[in-house]
One Martini backbone bead per residue (centre of mass of N, CA, C, O) as a GRO file, in nm:
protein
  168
    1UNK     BB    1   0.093   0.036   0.027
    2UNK     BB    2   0.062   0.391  -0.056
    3UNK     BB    3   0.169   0.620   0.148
    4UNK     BB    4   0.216   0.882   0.301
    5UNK     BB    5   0.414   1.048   0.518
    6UNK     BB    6   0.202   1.099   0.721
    7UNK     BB    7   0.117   0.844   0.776
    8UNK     BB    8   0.383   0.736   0.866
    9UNK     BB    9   0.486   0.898   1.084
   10UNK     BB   10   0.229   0.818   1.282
   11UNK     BB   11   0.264   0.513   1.293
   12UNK     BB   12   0.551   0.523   1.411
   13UNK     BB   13   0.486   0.692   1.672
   14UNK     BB   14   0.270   0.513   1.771
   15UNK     BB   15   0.461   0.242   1.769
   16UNK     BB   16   0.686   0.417   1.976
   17UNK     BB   17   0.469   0.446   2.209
   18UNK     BB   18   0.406   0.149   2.264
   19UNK     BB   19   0.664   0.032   2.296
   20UNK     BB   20   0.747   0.216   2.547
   21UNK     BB   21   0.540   0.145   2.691
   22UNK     BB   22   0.657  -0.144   2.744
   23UNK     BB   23   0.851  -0.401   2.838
   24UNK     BB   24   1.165  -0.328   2.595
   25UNK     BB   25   1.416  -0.360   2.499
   26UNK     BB   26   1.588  -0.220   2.271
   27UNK     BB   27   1.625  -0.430   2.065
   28UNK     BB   28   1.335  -0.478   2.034
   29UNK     BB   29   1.226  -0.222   1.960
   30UNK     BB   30   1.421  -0.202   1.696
   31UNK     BB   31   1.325  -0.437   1.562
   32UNK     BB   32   1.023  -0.367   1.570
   33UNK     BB   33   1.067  -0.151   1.358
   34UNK     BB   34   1.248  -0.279   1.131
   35UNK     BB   35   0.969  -0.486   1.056
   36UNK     BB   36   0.777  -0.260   0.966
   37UNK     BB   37   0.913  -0.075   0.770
   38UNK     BB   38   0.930   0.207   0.806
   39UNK     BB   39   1.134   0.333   0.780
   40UNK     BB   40   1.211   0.310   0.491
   41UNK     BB   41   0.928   0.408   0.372
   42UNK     BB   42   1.062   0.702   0.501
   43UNK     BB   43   1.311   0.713   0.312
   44UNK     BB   44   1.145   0.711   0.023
   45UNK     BB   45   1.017   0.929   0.058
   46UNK     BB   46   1.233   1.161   0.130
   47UNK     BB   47   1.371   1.100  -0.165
   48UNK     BB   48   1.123   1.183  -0.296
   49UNK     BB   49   1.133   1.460  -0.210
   50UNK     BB   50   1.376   1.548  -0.297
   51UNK     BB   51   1.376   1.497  -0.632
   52UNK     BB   52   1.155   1.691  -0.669
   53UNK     BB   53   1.295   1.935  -0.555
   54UNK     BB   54   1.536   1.915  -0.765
   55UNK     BB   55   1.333   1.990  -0.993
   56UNK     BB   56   1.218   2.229  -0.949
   57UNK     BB   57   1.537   2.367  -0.922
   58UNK     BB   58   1.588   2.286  -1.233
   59UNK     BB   59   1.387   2.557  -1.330
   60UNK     BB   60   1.458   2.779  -1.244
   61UNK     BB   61   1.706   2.891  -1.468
   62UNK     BB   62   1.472   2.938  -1.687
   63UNK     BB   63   1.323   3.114  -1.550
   64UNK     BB   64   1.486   3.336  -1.511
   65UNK     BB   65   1.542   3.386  -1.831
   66UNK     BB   66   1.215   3.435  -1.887
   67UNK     BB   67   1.192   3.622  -1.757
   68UNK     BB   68   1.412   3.856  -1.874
   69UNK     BB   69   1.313   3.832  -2.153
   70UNK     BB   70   1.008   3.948  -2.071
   71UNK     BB   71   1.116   4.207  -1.977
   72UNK     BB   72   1.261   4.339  -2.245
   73UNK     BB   73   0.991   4.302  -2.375
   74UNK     BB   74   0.855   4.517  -2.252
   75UNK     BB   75   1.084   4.719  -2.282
   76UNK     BB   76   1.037   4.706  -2.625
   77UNK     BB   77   0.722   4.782  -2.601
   78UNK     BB   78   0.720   5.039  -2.466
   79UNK     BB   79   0.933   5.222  -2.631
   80UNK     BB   80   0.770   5.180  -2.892
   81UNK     BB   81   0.499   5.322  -2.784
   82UNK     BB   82   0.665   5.619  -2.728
   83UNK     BB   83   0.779   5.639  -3.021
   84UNK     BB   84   0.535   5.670  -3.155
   85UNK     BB   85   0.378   5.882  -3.012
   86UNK     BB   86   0.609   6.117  -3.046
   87UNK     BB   87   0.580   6.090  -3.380
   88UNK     BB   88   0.251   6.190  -3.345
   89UNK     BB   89   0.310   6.431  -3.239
   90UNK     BB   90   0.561   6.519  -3.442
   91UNK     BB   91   0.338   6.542  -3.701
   92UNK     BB   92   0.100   6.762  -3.572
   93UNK     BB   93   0.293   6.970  -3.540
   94UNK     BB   94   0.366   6.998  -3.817
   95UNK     BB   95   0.056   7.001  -3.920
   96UNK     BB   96  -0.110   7.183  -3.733
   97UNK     BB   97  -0.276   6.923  -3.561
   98UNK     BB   98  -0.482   6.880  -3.269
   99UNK     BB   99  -0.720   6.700  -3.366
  100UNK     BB  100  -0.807   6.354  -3.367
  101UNK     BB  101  -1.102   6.130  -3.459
  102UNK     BB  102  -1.158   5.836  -3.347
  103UNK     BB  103  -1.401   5.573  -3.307
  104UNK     BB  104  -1.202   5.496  -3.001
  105UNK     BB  105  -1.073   5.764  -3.033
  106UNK     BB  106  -0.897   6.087  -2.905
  107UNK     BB  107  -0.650   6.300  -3.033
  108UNK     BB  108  -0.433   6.507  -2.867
  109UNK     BB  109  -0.296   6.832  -2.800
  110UNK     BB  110  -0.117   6.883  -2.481
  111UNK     BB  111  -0.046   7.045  -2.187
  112UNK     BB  112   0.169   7.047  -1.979
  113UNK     BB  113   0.252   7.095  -1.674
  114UNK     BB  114   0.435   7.274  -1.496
  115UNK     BB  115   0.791   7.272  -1.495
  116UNK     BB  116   1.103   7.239  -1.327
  117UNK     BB  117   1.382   7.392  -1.398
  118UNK     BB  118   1.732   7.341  -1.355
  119UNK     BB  119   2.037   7.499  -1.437
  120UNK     BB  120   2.115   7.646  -1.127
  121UNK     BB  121   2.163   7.507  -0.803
  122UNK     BB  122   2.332   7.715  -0.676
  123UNK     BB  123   2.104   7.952  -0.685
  124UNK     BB  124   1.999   7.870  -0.508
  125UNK     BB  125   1.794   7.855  -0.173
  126UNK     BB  126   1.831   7.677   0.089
  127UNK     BB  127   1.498   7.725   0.158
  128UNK     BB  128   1.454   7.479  -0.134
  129UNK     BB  129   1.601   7.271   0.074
  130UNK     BB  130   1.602   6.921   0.206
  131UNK     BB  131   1.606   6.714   0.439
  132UNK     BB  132   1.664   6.445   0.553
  133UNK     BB  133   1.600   6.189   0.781
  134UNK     BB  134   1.701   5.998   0.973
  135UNK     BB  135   1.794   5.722   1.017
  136UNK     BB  136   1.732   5.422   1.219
  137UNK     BB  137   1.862   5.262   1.374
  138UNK     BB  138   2.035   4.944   1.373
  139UNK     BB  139   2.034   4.600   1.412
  140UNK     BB  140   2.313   4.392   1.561
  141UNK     BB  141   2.296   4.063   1.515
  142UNK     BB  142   2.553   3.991   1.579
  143UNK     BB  143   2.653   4.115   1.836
  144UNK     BB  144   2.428   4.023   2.010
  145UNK     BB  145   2.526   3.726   1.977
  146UNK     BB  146   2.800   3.738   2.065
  147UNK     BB  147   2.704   3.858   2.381
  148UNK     BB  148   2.588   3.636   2.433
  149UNK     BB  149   2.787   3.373   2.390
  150UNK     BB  150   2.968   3.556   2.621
  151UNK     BB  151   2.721   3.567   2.868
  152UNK     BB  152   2.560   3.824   2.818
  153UNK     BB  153   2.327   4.047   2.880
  154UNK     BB  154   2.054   4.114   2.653
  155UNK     BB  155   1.780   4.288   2.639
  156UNK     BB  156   1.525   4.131   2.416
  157UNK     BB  157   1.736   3.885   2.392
  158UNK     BB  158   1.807   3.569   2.240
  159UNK     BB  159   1.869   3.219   2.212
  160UNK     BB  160   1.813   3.045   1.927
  161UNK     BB  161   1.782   2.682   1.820
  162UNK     BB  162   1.730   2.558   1.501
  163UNK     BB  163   1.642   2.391   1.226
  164UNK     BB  164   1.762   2.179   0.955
  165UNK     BB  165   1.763   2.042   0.628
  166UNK     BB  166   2.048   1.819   0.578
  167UNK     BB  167   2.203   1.732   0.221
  168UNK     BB  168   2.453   1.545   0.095
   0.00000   0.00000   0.00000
């Protein structure tokens, strides 16, 4: 029978609790994890969830090529569509033609809102200037760490320990 990884994993475990609740020794319980085949099983599936996980990781490097590619096709999309328009400014205004009507839009020259120009930064008034506000500390968990791992006492820190799974 084909169980899922969680479905043996939980056999296991009532397996393991039933065996700790009797009086077998050591060697006994282990012979008997041994014989019901879960071990086994349990890294057959193992095996299999990394064999898919590097499978996953094996297609990485195409998607990122084509986001890539992808990238690239909008943005010479866009510069496209944006050489378009302003061919159609500039051939409007040579032909001193304001509005065109189509059934679908209409196409016209507007003024920009007034943009500020800047020619000479020099002679503005500082009054004109912002400072930008200070960046707010930054904690340094290197240093939280070592000043923990050195035995000092840091308020609102400590040291935790996770786990990680390593695949060699």
């Amino acid at each position: 029978m084909n169980m899922p990884l969680y479905a043996l994993t939980q056999e296991y475990r009532t397996l393991a609790v039933r065996l700790a609740e009797g009086d077998f020794d050591e060697k006994a319980v282990a012979d008997t994890m041994e014989a019901s085949g879960l071990p086994e099983q349990i890294g057959d599936k193992a095996q299999g969830c990394e064999m898919v996980a590097r499978t996953f990781e094996a297609d990485i490097p195409a998607i990122d090529a084509e986001i890539k590619r992808l990238q690239e096709l909008k943005k010479a999309r866009q510069a496209r569509a944006d050489a378009l328009r302003d061919y159609l400014l500039r051939n409007m205004i040579a032909s001193d033609i304001q509005v065109i009507e189509c059934p679908l839009f209409r196409i016209s020259i507007a003024k920009n809102p007034p943009a500020v120009e800047v020619f000479d930064e020099k002679q503005i008034p500082a009054d004109y200037f912002t400072s930008p506000p200070a960046p707010p500390p930054k904690l340094d968990k290197n240093l939280i760490a070592q000043a923990l791992k050195d035995n000092h006492d840091v308020p609102g820190a400590r040291l935790r320990q996770g786990l990680r799974l390593s695949i060699r």
